[in-house]
Amino acid sequence: MDLMKHSASRSHCTGSCQRCLQQETNPNLPTASVIICFHDEAWSTLLRTVHSVLDTSPKGFLKEIILVDDLSKQGYLKSSLSEYISKLVGVKLIRSNKRLGVIRCRMLGAARATGDVVVFMDSHCECHKGWLEPLLDRLASDRSRIVSPVIDVIDWKMFQYYHSVDLQRGVFDWKLDFHWEPLAEHEKKVRQSPISPIRSPAVPGVVVAVDRHYFQNTGGYDSDMTLWGAENLELSIKAWLCGGSVEILPCSRVGHVYRTGNPYNFPDQEAVERNKIRIAETWLDSFKDLFYKQDRMAFLISQAEKPNCSERVQLQKRLGCKRFQWFISNVFPELQPLQHRPRFSGKLYNTGIGFCAEYRSQQGAAGGCVELSPCSDKINQQFEYNSMKEICFGSAQQLCFDVGHEKVVLQNCTKETENSSQHWDIKENGMIVHILSGKCIEATKTEMCLRTCNMEANLMWQFDHSHNVDER
Ligand code: UDP
Ligand code: MN
């Protein structure tokens, strides 16, 4: 089998690809262990993957390839494979005597790896010249990154190769399904060069590179996830929330044979759901309700099984990870559900005394009174009112208007949906009604107090901006 010629005839390197090859390679890159898990993979695709890694990776940077057999049943993957692999320098084959699923299988490979970086790769891929160096380079300059190549599509029937041309980032939706999404025009404009890294909410599962120690020290994959699916999202969300970052690198390119449907037989679709449930219960905070609304099957399973994610939650505490709202606000604003988007925003102005609401508590801590001050464009006068009827401080949606001793205070947003003391109605005439008590906010000299509603000017408020939520 002449795999080398085959892959050479497949590279159509023009435009930004040429630019990538012209990049100077740092001679001091970290070394990589490429970990390839497989379960009943076809002989040709498995070996094409192995040979393409060997053929395209500079010797000095490739520490080893570790093949992990996840209890395959096919006869040709037994002694014939062992024999074939034993002749390849730098390729190890380990066998699991239990079916681990790709997630734990990759963890097993990582535990045996000795390179500085681990690259997890599906068992039906084709790497292109220059695929490895950009990944290592990005990890060398920041060990807390999670990076992936651009993934081209290889048709599973004809093995036709389709180069992806658009610049795309990895995203997901509220069903926790991964997608590719072309960069928006405004994002393309601010890029330094067409080959700069693409900051992404998520990496795909197919190929992902991460510093080995960083991976192990930040809890690796969730080892209670079974079989296959959604582990790439868990890895990505964890990275973002716990101090790391996620990128797709346009100069690194790997082809992947996509198949249609789930090969691991129905009932197993439930395994993917269980993995998603673990993400929701560990990382989504109150946003998990949105996921369960979109994915009824997951909802039913979670009700019946009450999954235990306490280890993952402990990890989250140990690493001091941020809340999911931070991820939405800072990494992936497009995920913001409509009902959380502001209907009114900006300064909150009182018609009677002519002052604006201001929050002066130290470092934005909870519990303090909202005060009234001369209006200014300082950030501590920025508030948002959303369709969940919350009035939040800034756009982080962490602190919400609440009531304490008949005064308006800012408390951590509870996101309760019923009987919440954090729900407010903004009337057309400018009154702001506290729904639980039916009272209105009145401006006294320096504070906001609750009072029986009336039409006095001190009870009339205006936000700077109003938004038509439906049109966004
Ligand atoms: N895999 C595995 N054990 C499993 C399921 C999958 O080792 O129980 C391997 C599979 O051979 C492949 C990788 O995990 O190399 C990812 O699976 P697959 O390609 O089916 O996922 P997809 O690319 O369709 O998301
Ligand atoms: Mn695959």
Short mmCIF file of C-alpha atoms and ligand atoms in Angstrom, two decimals:
data_model
loop_
_atom_site.label_atom_id
_atom_site.label_comp_id
_atom_site.label_asym_id
_atom_site.label_seq_id
_atom_site.Cartn_x
_atom_site.Cartn_y
_atom_site.Cartn_z
CA MET A 1 0.00 0.00 0.00
CA ASP A 2 1.49 3.30 -1.03
CA LEU A 3 -0.10 5.65 1.41
CA MET A 4 2.41 8.40 1.00
CA LYS A 5 1.74 8.98 -2.67
CA HIS A 6 -1.91 8.83 -2.01
CA SER A 7 -1.86 11.58 0.54
CA ALA A 8 0.46 13.76 -1.55
CA SER A 9 -1.90 13.67 -4.48
CA ARG A 10 -4.58 14.88 -2.17
CA SER A 11 -2.97 18.13 -1.10
CA HIS A 12 -4.05 21.17 -3.04
CA CYS A 13 -1.93 23.77 -1.33
CA THR A 14 -2.75 27.27 -2.54
CA GLY A 15 -3.47 30.70 -1.01
CA SER A 16 -3.39 30.76 2.76
CA CYS A 17 -2.09 27.19 2.73
CA GLN A 18 1.09 28.43 1.04
CA ARG A 19 1.26 31.16 3.61
CA CYS A 20 1.09 28.56 6.35
CA LEU A 21 3.94 26.54 4.89
CA GLN A 22 6.07 29.68 4.70
CA GLN A 23 5.75 30.21 8.47
CA GLU A 24 9.05 29.61 10.18
CA THR A 25 8.99 26.68 12.54
CA ASN A 26 10.27 27.20 16.03
CA PRO A 27 12.95 24.52 16.50
CA ASN A 28 12.18 24.19 20.21
CA LEU A 29 8.62 22.97 20.09
CA PRO A 30 7.30 20.53 22.71
CA THR A 31 7.00 16.88 21.66
CA ALA A 32 3.72 15.15 20.92
CA SER A 33 2.17 11.80 21.75
CA VAL A 34 -0.58 11.07 19.26
CA ILE A 35 -3.27 8.90 20.85
CA ILE A 36 -5.56 7.00 18.52
CA CYS A 37 -8.39 4.97 20.08
CA PHE A 38 -10.33 2.58 17.93
CA HIS A 39 -13.19 0.16 18.14
CA ASP A 40 -13.62 -2.12 15.13
CA GLU A 41 -12.06 0.39 12.75
CA ALA A 42 -11.46 -0.74 9.15
CA TRP A 43 -7.87 -1.87 8.48
CA SER A 44 -7.25 0.62 5.68
CA THR A 45 -8.58 3.70 7.46
CA LEU A 46 -6.79 2.84 10.69
CA LEU A 47 -3.44 2.40 8.96
CA ARG A 48 -3.95 5.39 6.74
CA THR A 49 -4.33 7.40 9.96
CA VAL A 50 -1.16 5.95 11.46
CA HIS A 51 0.91 6.37 8.29
CA SER A 52 -0.29 9.87 7.62
CA VAL A 53 0.80 10.89 11.13
CA LEU A 54 4.20 9.23 10.58
CA ASP A 55 4.62 10.76 7.12
CA THR A 56 3.65 14.32 8.00
CA SER A 57 5.02 14.86 11.51
CA PRO A 58 8.62 16.07 11.86
CA LYS A 59 10.58 13.30 13.57
CA GLY A 60 11.87 15.52 16.35
CA PHE A 61 8.40 16.57 17.44
CA LEU A 62 6.63 13.23 17.31
CA LYS A 63 7.44 11.36 20.49
CA GLU A 64 5.19 8.40 19.78
CA ILE A 65 1.89 7.19 18.44
CA ILE A 66 -0.19 5.25 20.93
CA LEU A 67 -2.91 3.07 19.47
CA VAL A 68 -5.51 1.98 21.99
CA ASP A 69 -7.74 -0.91 21.02
CA ASP A 70 -11.08 -0.48 22.75
CA LEU A 71 -11.97 -4.17 22.76
CA SER A 72 -12.48 -4.54 19.01
CA LYS A 73 -14.08 -7.76 17.84
CA GLN A 74 -12.79 -7.89 14.27
CA GLY A 75 -10.24 -10.68 13.70
CA TYR A 76 -7.87 -8.60 11.54
CA LEU A 77 -7.38 -6.18 14.43
CA LYS A 78 -5.85 -8.93 16.58
CA SER A 79 -2.53 -10.62 15.73
CA SER A 80 -2.25 -9.22 12.17
CA LEU A 81 -2.43 -5.72 13.52
CA SER A 82 0.00 -6.43 16.37
CA GLU A 83 2.45 -7.84 13.86
CA TYR A 84 2.11 -4.91 11.47
CA ILE A 85 2.47 -2.32 14.23
CA SER A 86 5.48 -4.07 15.78
CA LYS A 87 7.44 -3.20 12.63
CA LEU A 88 6.71 0.52 12.85
CA VAL A 89 9.19 2.56 14.84
CA GLY A 90 7.61 4.82 17.45
CA VAL A 91 4.15 3.23 17.33
CA LYS A 92 2.78 1.40 20.38
CA LEU A 93 -0.35 -0.66 20.58
CA ILE A 94 -2.19 -1.15 23.84
CA ARG A 95 -5.31 -3.21 24.30
CA SER A 96 -8.06 -2.68 26.79
CA ASN A 97 -9.73 -5.80 28.15
CA LYS A 98 -12.90 -3.81 28.85
CA ARG A 99 -14.91 -1.68 26.45
CA LEU A 100 -14.00 1.76 27.72
CA GLY A 101 -15.62 4.09 25.22
CA VAL A 102 -13.57 6.75 23.50
CA ILE A 103 -13.43 9.03 26.53
CA ARG A 104 -11.85 6.63 29.01
CA CYS A 105 -9.88 5.06 26.16
CA ARG A 106 -8.23 8.41 25.47
CA MET A 107 -7.52 8.79 29.20
CA LEU A 108 -5.84 5.41 29.21
CA GLY A 109 -3.68 6.48 26.27
CA ALA A 110 -2.85 9.78 27.97
CA ALA A 111 -1.79 7.95 31.14
CA ARG A 112 0.78 6.02 29.11
CA ALA A 113 1.96 9.01 27.08
CA THR A 114 5.39 10.54 27.59
CA GLY A 115 5.32 13.48 25.15
CA ASP A 116 4.87 17.05 26.40
CA VAL A 117 1.64 17.33 24.48
CA VAL A 118 -1.10 14.78 23.88
CA VAL A 119 -2.96 14.84 20.57
CA PHE A 120 -6.17 12.80 20.60
CA MET A 121 -7.16 11.66 17.14
CA ASP A 122 -9.98 9.59 15.64
CA SER A 123 -8.95 6.35 13.94
CA HIS A 124 -10.05 7.43 10.41
CA CYS A 125 -8.09 10.60 9.72
CA GLU A 126 -5.60 11.88 7.21
CA CYS A 127 -3.06 14.49 8.31
CA HIS A 128 -1.45 17.01 5.99
CA LYS A 129 2.07 18.33 5.92
CA GLY A 130 2.42 21.03 8.54
CA TRP A 131 -0.57 19.89 10.60
CA LEU A 132 1.35 19.30 13.84
CA GLU A 133 3.66 22.30 14.13
CA PRO A 134 0.97 25.00 14.54
CA LEU A 135 -0.69 22.98 17.31
CA LEU A 136 2.59 22.57 19.20
CA ASP A 137 3.52 26.18 18.64
CA ARG A 138 0.32 27.49 20.20
CA LEU A 139 0.69 25.16 23.17
CA ALA A 140 4.34 26.16 23.60
CA SER A 141 3.37 29.80 24.05
CA ASP A 142 0.48 29.05 26.42
CA ARG A 143 0.08 25.68 28.10
CA SER A 144 -3.54 26.36 29.07
CA ARG A 145 -4.81 26.29 25.51
CA ILE A 146 -6.87 23.54 23.92
CA VAL A 147 -6.28 23.57 20.15
CA SER A 148 -7.68 21.77 17.13
CA PRO A 149 -6.91 21.73 13.41
CA VAL A 150 -9.37 22.65 10.70
CA ILE A 151 -11.19 19.39 9.97
CA ASP A 152 -11.77 18.58 6.29
CA VAL A 153 -14.46 16.18 5.21
CA ILE A 154 -13.69 12.80 3.68
CA ASP A 155 -16.77 11.18 2.22
CA TRP A 156 -17.23 7.75 3.81
CA LYS A 157 -18.43 6.07 0.63
CA MET A 158 -16.16 7.40 -2.11
CA PHE A 159 -13.35 8.80 0.05
CA GLN A 160 -13.69 12.02 -1.91
CA TYR A 161 -11.81 14.78 -0.09
CA TYR A 162 -13.54 18.10 0.57
CA HIS A 163 -11.38 21.00 1.74
CA SER A 164 -13.24 23.33 4.01
CA VAL A 165 -12.68 26.81 2.63
CA ASP A 166 -14.47 29.09 5.08
CA LEU A 167 -12.90 30.20 8.30
CA GLN A 168 -15.02 28.48 10.89
CA ARG A 169 -15.23 28.27 14.64
CA GLY A 170 -16.55 25.45 16.79
CA VAL A 171 -19.83 26.17 18.57
CA PHE A 172 -22.71 24.32 20.18
CA ASP A 173 -26.40 24.85 20.83
CA TRP A 174 -28.69 24.34 23.82
CA LYS A 175 -29.09 20.69 22.92
CA LEU A 176 -25.34 20.46 23.48
CA ASP A 177 -24.75 19.44 19.87
CA PHE A 178 -21.49 20.60 18.30
CA HIS A 179 -21.49 22.55 14.99
CA TRP A 180 -19.12 24.40 12.76
CA GLU A 181 -20.05 28.01 12.11
CA PRO A 182 -18.47 30.37 9.55
CA LEU A 183 -16.92 33.45 11.12
CA ALA A 184 -19.11 36.54 10.94
CA GLU A 185 -17.89 39.35 8.66
CA HIS A 186 -17.09 41.64 11.58
CA GLU A 187 -14.96 38.90 13.14
CA LYS A 188 -13.06 38.38 9.91
CA LYS A 189 -12.28 42.09 9.73
CA VAL A 190 -10.59 42.26 13.12
CA ARG A 191 -8.32 39.30 12.38
CA GLN A 192 -4.64 40.13 12.08
CA SER A 193 -4.18 37.68 9.25
CA PRO A 194 -6.25 34.99 7.53
CA ILE A 195 -4.14 32.38 9.25
CA SER A 196 -4.37 33.66 12.83
CA PRO A 197 -5.87 31.30 15.40
CA ILE A 198 -9.67 31.29 15.64
CA ARG A 199 -10.91 31.78 19.19
CA SER A 200 -13.68 29.22 19.53
CA PRO A 201 -16.34 28.34 22.09
CA ALA A 202 -15.53 24.66 21.48
CA VAL A 203 -13.18 22.21 19.79
CA PRO A 204 -14.43 19.28 17.72
CA GLY A 205 -13.91 15.76 19.06
CA VAL A 206 -11.97 14.46 16.06
CA VAL A 207 -8.51 15.90 16.74
CA VAL A 208 -7.53 17.90 19.78
CA ALA A 209 -4.15 18.80 21.24
CA VAL A 210 -3.45 19.78 24.82
CA ASP A 211 -0.43 20.04 27.06
CA ARG A 212 -0.21 16.68 28.84
CA HIS A 213 0.35 18.07 32.33
CA TYR A 214 -2.30 20.73 31.90
CA PHE A 215 -4.73 18.05 30.77
CA GLN A 216 -4.00 15.84 33.79
CA ASN A 217 -3.92 18.68 36.31
CA THR A 218 -7.28 20.03 35.19
CA GLY A 219 -9.12 16.75 35.51
CA GLY A 220 -8.74 15.43 31.94
CA TYR A 221 -11.96 14.18 30.44
CA ASP A 222 -14.89 13.33 32.70
CA SER A 223 -14.17 9.66 33.33
CA ASP A 224 -17.80 8.97 34.19
CA MET A 225 -18.75 9.71 30.61
CA THR A 226 -19.32 6.50 28.70
CA LEU A 227 -18.96 5.33 25.12
CA TRP A 228 -18.71 8.43 23.01
CA GLY A 229 -20.07 11.94 22.47
CA ALA A 230 -20.05 15.47 23.95
CA GLU A 231 -16.68 15.01 25.71
CA ASN A 232 -15.25 17.70 23.44
CA LEU A 233 -17.80 20.17 24.80
CA GLU A 234 -17.00 19.27 28.38
CA LEU A 235 -13.30 19.75 27.72
CA SER A 236 -13.95 23.11 26.04
CA ILE A 237 -16.34 24.53 28.61
CA LYS A 238 -14.04 23.42 31.42
CA ALA A 239 -11.07 25.06 29.75
CA TRP A 240 -12.83 28.38 29.28
CA LEU A 241 -14.37 28.49 32.76
CA CYS A 242 -11.24 27.38 34.58
CA GLY A 243 -8.69 29.80 33.19
CA GLY A 244 -7.81 28.26 29.81
CA SER A 245 -8.87 28.95 26.24
CA VAL A 246 -9.88 27.16 23.05
CA GLU A 247 -8.78 27.73 19.46
CA ILE A 248 -9.04 26.33 15.94
CA LEU A 249 -5.81 26.81 13.97
CA PRO A 250 -6.30 27.47 10.24
CA CYS A 251 -2.78 26.33 9.38
CA SER A 252 -3.30 22.90 10.84
CA ARG A 253 -5.40 20.63 8.65
CA VAL A 254 -6.64 17.08 9.10
CA GLY A 255 -9.21 15.16 7.08
CA HIS A 256 -11.80 13.02 8.85
CA VAL A 257 -14.13 10.37 7.50
CA TYR A 258 -17.59 11.47 8.54
CA ARG A 259 -20.22 8.85 8.70
CA THR A 260 -23.95 9.11 8.81
CA GLY A 261 -25.86 8.01 11.89
CA ASN A 262 -24.74 6.44 15.14
CA PRO A 263 -22.71 3.26 14.54
CA TYR A 264 -22.89 2.06 18.10
CA ASN A 265 -26.50 0.80 17.88
CA PHE A 266 -29.51 2.43 19.41
CA PRO A 267 -29.85 2.08 23.19
CA ASP A 268 -26.40 3.70 22.96
CA GLN A 269 -27.89 6.99 21.87
CA GLU A 270 -28.73 7.18 25.55
CA ALA A 271 -25.04 7.15 26.37
CA VAL A 272 -24.62 10.44 24.52
CA GLU A 273 -27.59 11.84 26.43
CA ARG A 274 -26.04 10.77 29.72
CA ASN A 275 -22.80 12.49 28.80
CA LYS A 276 -24.70 15.65 27.98
CA ILE A 277 -26.57 15.44 31.28
CA ARG A 278 -23.21 15.33 33.06
CA ILE A 279 -22.21 18.55 31.31
CA ALA A 280 -25.49 20.20 32.23
CA GLU A 281 -25.32 19.13 35.88
CA THR A 282 -21.66 20.06 36.26
CA TRP A 283 -21.22 23.22 34.25
CA LEU A 284 -24.46 24.90 33.16
CA ASP A 285 -25.72 26.12 36.58
CA SER A 286 -29.36 27.18 36.27
CA PHE A 287 -28.96 27.20 32.48
CA LYS A 288 -29.36 23.44 32.62
CA ASP A 289 -33.13 24.03 32.55
CA LEU A 290 -32.75 25.39 29.02
CA PHE A 291 -30.94 22.24 27.95
CA TYR A 292 -33.59 20.01 29.52
CA LYS A 293 -36.31 22.01 27.77
CA GLN A 294 -34.64 21.38 24.41
CA ASP A 295 -33.76 17.76 25.04
CA ARG A 296 -36.71 15.93 26.58
CA MET A 297 -34.99 12.57 26.45
CA ALA A 298 -32.16 13.93 28.57
CA PHE A 299 -34.70 15.41 30.95
CA LEU A 300 -36.44 12.07 31.44
CA ILE A 301 -33.18 10.20 31.93
CA SER A 302 -31.93 12.74 34.45
CA GLN A 303 -35.19 12.49 36.41
CA ALA A 304 -35.00 8.72 36.50
CA GLU A 305 -31.29 8.37 37.24
CA LYS A 306 -30.27 11.47 39.20
CA PRO A 307 -26.65 11.40 38.02
CA ASN A 308 -23.88 12.01 40.52
CA CYS A 309 -21.49 14.71 39.35
CA SER A 310 -20.06 15.54 42.76
CA GLU A 311 -16.49 14.70 41.78
CA ARG A 312 -16.65 17.04 38.83
CA VAL A 313 -18.22 19.76 40.96
CA GLN A 314 -15.39 19.35 43.45
CA LEU A 315 -12.89 19.70 40.64
CA GLN A 316 -14.64 22.88 39.61
CA LYS A 317 -14.25 24.24 43.15
CA ARG A 318 -10.62 23.17 43.36
CA LEU A 319 -9.80 24.93 40.10
CA GLY A 320 -11.81 28.02 41.06
CA CYS A 321 -13.81 27.94 37.84
CA LYS A 322 -16.16 30.71 36.80
CA ARG A 323 -19.93 30.43 36.35
CA PHE A 324 -21.55 29.53 33.03
CA GLN A 325 -22.95 33.04 32.64
CA TRP A 326 -19.35 34.23 32.36
CA PHE A 327 -18.82 31.89 29.43
CA ILE A 328 -21.91 33.24 27.71
CA SER A 329 -21.03 36.88 28.30
CA ASN A 330 -17.34 36.62 27.44
CA VAL A 331 -16.86 33.72 25.06
CA PHE A 332 -20.13 32.99 23.32
CA PRO A 333 -22.68 35.85 23.58
CA GLU A 334 -24.69 34.35 20.72
CA LEU A 335 -25.68 31.54 23.07
CA GLN A 336 -27.49 34.02 25.30
CA PRO A 337 -31.09 32.85 25.28
CA LEU A 338 -33.61 35.40 24.06
CA GLN A 339 -35.29 35.72 27.43
CA HIS A 340 -31.99 36.73 29.03
CA ARG A 341 -31.24 39.43 26.51
CA PRO A 342 -31.91 42.93 27.73
CA ARG A 343 -35.22 44.58 26.95
CA PHE A 344 -33.99 47.77 28.58
CA SER A 345 -30.43 48.74 29.33
CA GLY A 346 -28.10 51.54 30.33
CA LYS A 347 -28.59 54.09 33.11
CA LEU A 348 -31.73 53.93 35.20
CA TYR A 349 -32.90 57.53 35.64
CA ASN A 350 -35.44 58.81 38.14
CA THR A 351 -37.69 61.53 36.74
CA GLY A 352 -38.45 63.08 40.13
CA ILE A 353 -35.00 63.68 41.59
CA GLY A 354 -33.07 63.56 38.31
CA PHE A 355 -30.50 61.07 39.65
CA CYS A 356 -29.47 57.62 38.40
CA ALA A 357 -29.22 54.24 40.11
CA GLU A 358 -25.66 53.38 41.06
CA TYR A 359 -24.01 50.37 42.68
CA ARG A 360 -20.97 51.20 44.76
CA SER A 361 -20.43 48.08 46.77
CA GLN A 362 -16.83 46.92 46.97
CA GLN A 363 -15.78 44.79 44.02
CA GLY A 364 -19.36 44.16 43.03
CA ALA A 365 -20.12 42.04 46.12
CA ALA A 366 -23.70 41.05 46.84
CA GLY A 367 -25.97 42.48 49.51
CA GLY A 368 -25.44 46.24 49.19
CA CYS A 369 -28.09 48.91 48.62
CA VAL A 370 -28.57 50.46 45.22
CA GLU A 371 -27.91 54.17 45.64
CA LEU A 372 -28.83 57.29 43.70
CA SER A 373 -26.21 59.66 42.30
CA PRO A 374 -25.83 62.30 39.62
CA CYS A 375 -26.00 60.50 36.27
CA SER A 376 -22.71 59.58 34.59
CA ASP A 377 -21.42 57.03 32.11
CA LYS A 378 -19.52 55.07 34.76
CA ILE A 379 -19.97 51.32 34.60
CA ASN A 380 -21.50 51.22 38.05
CA GLN A 381 -24.56 52.94 36.63
CA GLN A 382 -25.18 50.31 33.94
CA PHE A 383 -28.15 48.03 34.44
CA GLU A 384 -30.21 45.65 32.30
CA TYR A 385 -33.81 44.51 32.45
CA ASN A 386 -34.52 41.17 30.74
CA SER A 387 -37.54 39.06 29.82
CA MET A 388 -37.06 36.99 32.94
CA LYS A 389 -38.12 40.18 34.70
CA GLU A 390 -34.78 40.67 36.39
CA ILE A 391 -32.99 43.97 36.73
CA CYS A 392 -29.30 43.06 36.65
CA PHE A 393 -26.16 45.02 37.41
CA GLY A 394 -24.15 45.28 34.17
CA SER A 395 -24.45 42.52 31.64
CA ALA A 396 -22.86 39.75 33.70
CA GLN A 397 -26.27 38.81 35.15
CA GLN A 398 -24.74 37.89 38.48
CA LEU A 399 -26.30 40.53 40.68
CA CYS A 400 -30.03 41.22 40.55
CA PHE A 401 -32.36 43.82 42.09
CA ASP A 402 -33.89 42.31 45.22
CA VAL A 403 -35.55 43.68 48.33
CA GLY A 404 -34.24 43.88 51.90
CA HIS A 405 -35.89 45.95 54.67
CA GLU A 406 -38.07 47.68 52.07
CA LYS A 407 -35.00 48.88 50.17
CA VAL A 408 -33.66 47.83 46.78
CA VAL A 409 -30.49 45.79 47.21
CA LEU A 410 -28.37 43.76 44.81
CA GLN A 411 -28.23 40.03 45.54
CA ASN A 412 -26.83 37.09 43.60
CA CYS A 413 -29.35 36.29 40.87
CA THR A 414 -31.32 33.25 41.95
CA LYS A 415 -32.89 32.62 38.51
CA GLU A 416 -35.95 31.23 40.28
CA THR A 417 -38.87 31.16 37.95
CA GLU A 418 -41.74 31.50 40.45
CA ASN A 419 -42.41 33.65 43.51
CA SER A 420 -39.07 35.30 43.17
CA SER A 421 -38.38 38.46 45.06
CA GLN A 422 -36.13 39.39 42.10
CA HIS A 423 -38.97 39.84 39.59
CA TRP A 424 -40.02 43.31 38.49
CA ASP A 425 -42.53 44.77 36.07
CA ILE A 426 -41.58 47.90 34.21
CA LYS A 427 -44.80 49.72 33.38
CA GLU A 428 -45.22 51.90 30.33
CA ASN A 429 -45.73 54.95 32.50
CA GLY A 430 -42.30 54.39 34.11
CA MET A 431 -43.29 52.69 37.37
CA ILE A 432 -41.21 49.68 38.42
CA VAL A 433 -43.35 47.21 40.34
CA HIS A 434 -41.91 44.59 42.68
CA ILE A 435 -44.10 41.67 41.63
CA LEU A 436 -44.03 39.74 44.91
CA SER A 437 -45.18 42.65 47.08
CA GLY A 438 -47.02 44.72 44.46
CA LYS A 439 -45.14 47.83 45.63
CA CYS A 440 -43.22 50.34 43.50
CA ILE A 441 -39.67 51.65 43.63
CA GLU A 442 -39.43 55.18 44.92
CA ALA A 443 -36.37 57.39 44.81
CA THR A 444 -35.64 58.93 48.21
CA LYS A 445 -32.65 61.25 48.44
CA THR A 446 -29.96 58.64 48.05
CA GLU A 447 -31.68 55.27 48.02
CA MET A 448 -34.35 53.24 46.29
CA CYS A 449 -37.19 52.18 48.59
CA LEU A 450 -40.41 50.24 48.18
CA ARG A 451 -43.67 52.09 48.52
CA THR A 452 -47.33 51.77 47.61
CA CYS A 453 -47.58 52.66 43.93
CA ASN A 454 -48.76 56.12 42.95
CA MET A 455 -48.17 58.54 40.08
CA GLU A 456 -45.62 60.82 41.76
CA ALA A 457 -42.51 61.64 39.77
CA ASN A 458 -40.23 59.98 42.37
CA LEU A 459 -41.77 56.65 41.34
CA MET A 460 -41.11 57.16 37.62
CA TRP A 461 -38.02 55.65 36.02
CA GLN A 462 -36.43 55.56 32.59
CA PHE A 463 -33.75 53.32 31.06
CA ASP A 464 -31.44 54.74 28.37
CA HIS A 465 -32.16 52.10 25.76
CA SER A 466 -35.03 49.84 24.88
CA HIS A 467 -34.46 46.76 22.71
CA ASN A 468 -36.80 44.82 20.56
CA VAL A 469 -35.83 41.34 21.70
CA ASP A 470 -37.62 39.52 18.89
CA GLU A 471 -35.59 41.22 16.19
CA ARG A 472 -32.19 40.31 17.58
N1 UDP B 1 -14.24 4.72 19.69
C1 UDP B 1 -13.72 3.92 20.67
N2 UDP B 1 -14.57 3.28 21.52
C2 UDP B 1 -15.93 3.44 21.45
C3 UDP B 1 -16.45 4.31 20.46
C4 UDP B 1 -15.58 4.96 19.61
O1 UDP B 1 -12.51 3.78 20.78
O2 UDP B 1 -16.65 2.85 22.24
C5 UDP B 1 -13.31 5.45 18.79
C6 UDP B 1 -13.64 5.33 17.32
O3 UDP B 1 -13.02 4.20 16.77
C7 UDP B 1 -13.07 6.63 16.79
C8 UDP B 1 -13.25 7.60 17.93
O4 UDP B 1 -13.45 6.81 19.10
O5 UDP B 1 -11.68 6.52 16.56
C9 UDP B 1 -14.45 8.52 17.74
O6 UDP B 1 -15.59 7.81 17.37
P1 UDP B 1 -16.37 8.11 16.02
O7 UDP B 1 -15.40 8.37 14.93
O8 UDP B 1 -17.37 7.04 15.83
O9 UDP B 1 -17.10 9.45 16.40
P2 UDP B 1 -17.52 10.61 15.37
O10 UDP B 1 -16.32 11.04 14.61
O11 UDP B 1 -18.56 10.02 14.48
O12 UDP B 1 -18.07 11.67 16.28
MN MN B 2 -14.75 9.96 13.76
#
